[in-house]
GROMACS .gro file of C-alpha atoms in nm:
model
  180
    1UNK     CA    1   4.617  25.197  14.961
    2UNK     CA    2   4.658  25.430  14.629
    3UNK     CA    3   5.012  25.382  14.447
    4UNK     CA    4   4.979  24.996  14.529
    5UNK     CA    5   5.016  24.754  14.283
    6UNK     CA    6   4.826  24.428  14.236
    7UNK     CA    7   4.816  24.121  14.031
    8UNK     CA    8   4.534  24.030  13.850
    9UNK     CA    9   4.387  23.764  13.649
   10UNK     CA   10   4.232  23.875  13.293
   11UNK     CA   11   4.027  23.643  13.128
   12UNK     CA   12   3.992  23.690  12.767
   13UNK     CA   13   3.832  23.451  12.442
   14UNK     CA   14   4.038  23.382  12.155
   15UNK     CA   15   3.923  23.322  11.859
   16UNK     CA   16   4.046  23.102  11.558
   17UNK     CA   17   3.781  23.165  11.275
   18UNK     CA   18   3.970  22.933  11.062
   19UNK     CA   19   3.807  22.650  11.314
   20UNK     CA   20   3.468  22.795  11.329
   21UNK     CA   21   3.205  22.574  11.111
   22UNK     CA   22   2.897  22.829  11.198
   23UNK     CA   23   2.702  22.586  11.440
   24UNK     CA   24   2.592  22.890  11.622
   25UNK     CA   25   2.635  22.655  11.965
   26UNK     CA   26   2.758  22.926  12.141
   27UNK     CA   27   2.506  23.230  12.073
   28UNK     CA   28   2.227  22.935  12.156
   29UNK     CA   29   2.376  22.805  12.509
   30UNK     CA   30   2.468  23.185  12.557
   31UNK     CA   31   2.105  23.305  12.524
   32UNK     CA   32   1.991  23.055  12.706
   33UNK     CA   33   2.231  23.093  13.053
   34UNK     CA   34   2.134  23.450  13.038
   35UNK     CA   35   1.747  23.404  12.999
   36UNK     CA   36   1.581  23.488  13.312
   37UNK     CA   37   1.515  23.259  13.454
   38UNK     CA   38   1.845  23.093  13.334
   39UNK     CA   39   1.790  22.835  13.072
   40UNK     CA   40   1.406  22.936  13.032
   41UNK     CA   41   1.471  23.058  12.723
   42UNK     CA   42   1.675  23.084  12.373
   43UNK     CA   43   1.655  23.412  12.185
   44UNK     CA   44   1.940  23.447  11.990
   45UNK     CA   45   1.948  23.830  12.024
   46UNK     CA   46   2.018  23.813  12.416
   47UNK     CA   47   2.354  23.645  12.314
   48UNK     CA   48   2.650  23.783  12.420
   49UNK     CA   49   2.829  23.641  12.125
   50UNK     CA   50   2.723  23.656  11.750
   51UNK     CA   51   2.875  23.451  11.436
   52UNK     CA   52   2.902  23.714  11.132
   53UNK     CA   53   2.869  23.523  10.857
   54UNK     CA   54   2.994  23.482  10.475
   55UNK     CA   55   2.756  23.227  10.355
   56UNK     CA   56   2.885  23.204   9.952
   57UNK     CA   57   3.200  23.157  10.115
   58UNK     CA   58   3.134  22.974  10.352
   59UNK     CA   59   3.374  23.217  10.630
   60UNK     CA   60   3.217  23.237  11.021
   61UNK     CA   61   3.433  23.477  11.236
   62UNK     CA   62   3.281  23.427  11.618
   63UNK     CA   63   3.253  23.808  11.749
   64UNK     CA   64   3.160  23.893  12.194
   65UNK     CA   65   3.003  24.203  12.322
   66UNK     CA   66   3.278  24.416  12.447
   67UNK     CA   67   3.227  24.765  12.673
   68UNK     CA   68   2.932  24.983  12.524
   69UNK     CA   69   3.023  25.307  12.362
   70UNK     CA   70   2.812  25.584  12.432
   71UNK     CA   71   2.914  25.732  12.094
   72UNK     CA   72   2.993  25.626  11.742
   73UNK     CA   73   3.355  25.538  11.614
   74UNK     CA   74   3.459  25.789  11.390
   75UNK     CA   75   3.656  25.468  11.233
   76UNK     CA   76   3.486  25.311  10.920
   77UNK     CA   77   3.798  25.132  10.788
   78UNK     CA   78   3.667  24.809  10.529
   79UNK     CA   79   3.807  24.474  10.549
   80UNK     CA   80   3.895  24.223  10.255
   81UNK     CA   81   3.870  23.865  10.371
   82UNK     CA   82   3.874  23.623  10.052
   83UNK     CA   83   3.743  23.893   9.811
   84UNK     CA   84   3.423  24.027  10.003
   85UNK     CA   85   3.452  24.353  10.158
   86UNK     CA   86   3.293  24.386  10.525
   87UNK     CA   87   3.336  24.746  10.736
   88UNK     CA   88   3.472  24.783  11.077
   89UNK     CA   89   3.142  24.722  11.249
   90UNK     CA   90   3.114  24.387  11.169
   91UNK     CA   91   3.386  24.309  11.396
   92UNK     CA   92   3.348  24.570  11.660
   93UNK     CA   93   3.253  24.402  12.012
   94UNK     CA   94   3.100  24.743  12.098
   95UNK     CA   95   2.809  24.771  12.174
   96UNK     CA   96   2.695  25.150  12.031
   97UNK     CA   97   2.427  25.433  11.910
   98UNK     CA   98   2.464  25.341  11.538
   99UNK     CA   99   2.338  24.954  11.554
  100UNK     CA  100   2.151  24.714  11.716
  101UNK     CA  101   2.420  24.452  11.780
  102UNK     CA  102   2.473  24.363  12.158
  103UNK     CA  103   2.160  24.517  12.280
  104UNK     CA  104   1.879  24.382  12.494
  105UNK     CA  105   1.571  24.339  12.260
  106UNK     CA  106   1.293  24.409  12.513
  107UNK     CA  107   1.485  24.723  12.681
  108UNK     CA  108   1.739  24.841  12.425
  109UNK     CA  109   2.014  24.810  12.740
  110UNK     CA  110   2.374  24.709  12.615
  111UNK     CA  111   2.496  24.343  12.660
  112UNK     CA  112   2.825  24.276  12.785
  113UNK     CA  113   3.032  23.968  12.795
  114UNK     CA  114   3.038  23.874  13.158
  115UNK     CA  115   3.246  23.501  13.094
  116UNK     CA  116   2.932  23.320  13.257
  117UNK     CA  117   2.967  23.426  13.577
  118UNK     CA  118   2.958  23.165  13.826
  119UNK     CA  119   3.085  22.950  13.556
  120UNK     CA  120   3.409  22.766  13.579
  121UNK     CA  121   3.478  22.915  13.209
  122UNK     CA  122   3.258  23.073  12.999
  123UNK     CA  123   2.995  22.839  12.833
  124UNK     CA  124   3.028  22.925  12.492
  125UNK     CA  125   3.392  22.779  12.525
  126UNK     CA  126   3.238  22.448  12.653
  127UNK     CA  127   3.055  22.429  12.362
  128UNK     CA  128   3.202  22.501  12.125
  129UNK     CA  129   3.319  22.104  11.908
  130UNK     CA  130   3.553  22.257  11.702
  131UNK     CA  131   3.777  22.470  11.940
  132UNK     CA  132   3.758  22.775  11.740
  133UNK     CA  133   3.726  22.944  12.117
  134UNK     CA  134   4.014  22.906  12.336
  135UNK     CA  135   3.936  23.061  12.725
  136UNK     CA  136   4.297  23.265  12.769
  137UNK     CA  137   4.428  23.381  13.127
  138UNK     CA  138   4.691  23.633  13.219
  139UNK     CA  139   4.800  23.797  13.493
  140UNK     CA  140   4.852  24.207  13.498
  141UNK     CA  141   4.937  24.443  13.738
  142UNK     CA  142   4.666  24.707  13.836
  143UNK     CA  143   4.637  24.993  14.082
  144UNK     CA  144   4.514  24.893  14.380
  145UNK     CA  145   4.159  25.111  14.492
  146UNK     CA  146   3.947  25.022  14.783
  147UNK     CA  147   3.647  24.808  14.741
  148UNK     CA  148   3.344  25.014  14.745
  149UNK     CA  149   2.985  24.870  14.907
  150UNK     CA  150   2.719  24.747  14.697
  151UNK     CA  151   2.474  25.003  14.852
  152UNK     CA  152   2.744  25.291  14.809
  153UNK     CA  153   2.801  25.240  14.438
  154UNK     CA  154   2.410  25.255  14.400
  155UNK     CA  155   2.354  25.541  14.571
  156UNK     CA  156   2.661  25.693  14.338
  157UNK     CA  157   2.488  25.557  14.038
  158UNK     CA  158   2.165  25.716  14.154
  159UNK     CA  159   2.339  26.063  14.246
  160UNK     CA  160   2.480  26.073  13.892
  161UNK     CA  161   2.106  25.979  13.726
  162UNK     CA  162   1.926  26.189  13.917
  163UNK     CA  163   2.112  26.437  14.114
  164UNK     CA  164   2.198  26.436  14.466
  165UNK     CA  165   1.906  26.717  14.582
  166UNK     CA  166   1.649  26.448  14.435
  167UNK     CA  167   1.812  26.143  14.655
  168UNK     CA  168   1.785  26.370  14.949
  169UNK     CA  169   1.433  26.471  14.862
  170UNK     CA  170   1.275  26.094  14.791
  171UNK     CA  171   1.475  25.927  15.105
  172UNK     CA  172   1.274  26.253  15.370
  173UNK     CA  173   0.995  26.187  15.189
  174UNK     CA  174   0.959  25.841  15.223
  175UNK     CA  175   1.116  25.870  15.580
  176UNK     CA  176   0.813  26.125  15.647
  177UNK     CA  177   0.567  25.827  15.513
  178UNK     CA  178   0.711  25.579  15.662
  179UNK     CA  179   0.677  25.774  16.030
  180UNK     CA  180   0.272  25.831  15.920
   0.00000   0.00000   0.00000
């Protein structure tokens, strides 16, 4: 199946911060769908999107939690929008060592953007009155790898935590228990 290639659909947000008024809809009904249970809840810092704002100015720029980084940028390159400076972090959609942005609260675990899943578009997009996000679609061509089990990329995930020797160990000795 390697050297195969296959279409897929990306879904991305666009943003028009000229549109953006600051309502903070989107960080509120995105909190909230992710609250366990869903819509339990509204803490602003489980949102997967954040407004950075300009308040003299009166300047909103929407911003969603992109892939974590398990190390800093080396990047601090500054921004001028209407006279006030702001540094690359503001906009970053990383979530990273060197601030709290896109983090869990209670466990400190990165957030990611996940479009709502289960959604038929992301809810932020629904909610948002003045269209300053737009839900964008496009199709790309990717290498084609095999589907891997649920259980199987767990067990991976737990070989690369803990080390395969300790996987071994835990699964005889609960075998051993389980037998007793």
């Amino acid at each position: 199946m390697t050297g195969e290639k296959k279409k897929k659909i990306v879904k991305t947000i666009r943003i028009d911060a000229d549109k953006c008024n600051g309502c903070r809809a989107c960080e509120v009904i995105c909190s909230a769908f992710h609250a366990t249970p869903k819509y339990s809840s509204n803490n602003p810092e489980r949102s997967r999107i954040r407004v950075v704002r300009h308040p003299l100015k009166d300047i909103y720029v929407p911003v969603y939690a992109g892939e974590y980084a398990s190390a800093e940028c080396m990047g601090r390159d500054k921004y001028v929008i209407d006279g006030k400076e702001y540094d690359e972090c503001a906009f970053c959609r990383a979530s990273c060592p060197s601030r709290d942005i896109f983090k869990e609260p209670d466990s400190g675990l990165p957030l990611k953007c996940d479009m709502c899943e289960g959604e038929d578009e992301p809810l932020c997009i629904k909610w948002c009155v003045n269209d300053a996000l737009i839900l964008e679609e496009r199709e790309e061509e990717v290498e084609a790898v095999e589907e891997r089990e649920e259980l199987e990329l767990g067990l991976s995930s737990l070989a690369n935590k803990h080390g395969l020797q300790q996987i071994i160990d835990t699964v005889a000795r609960m075998s051993n228990a389980k037998k007793g």
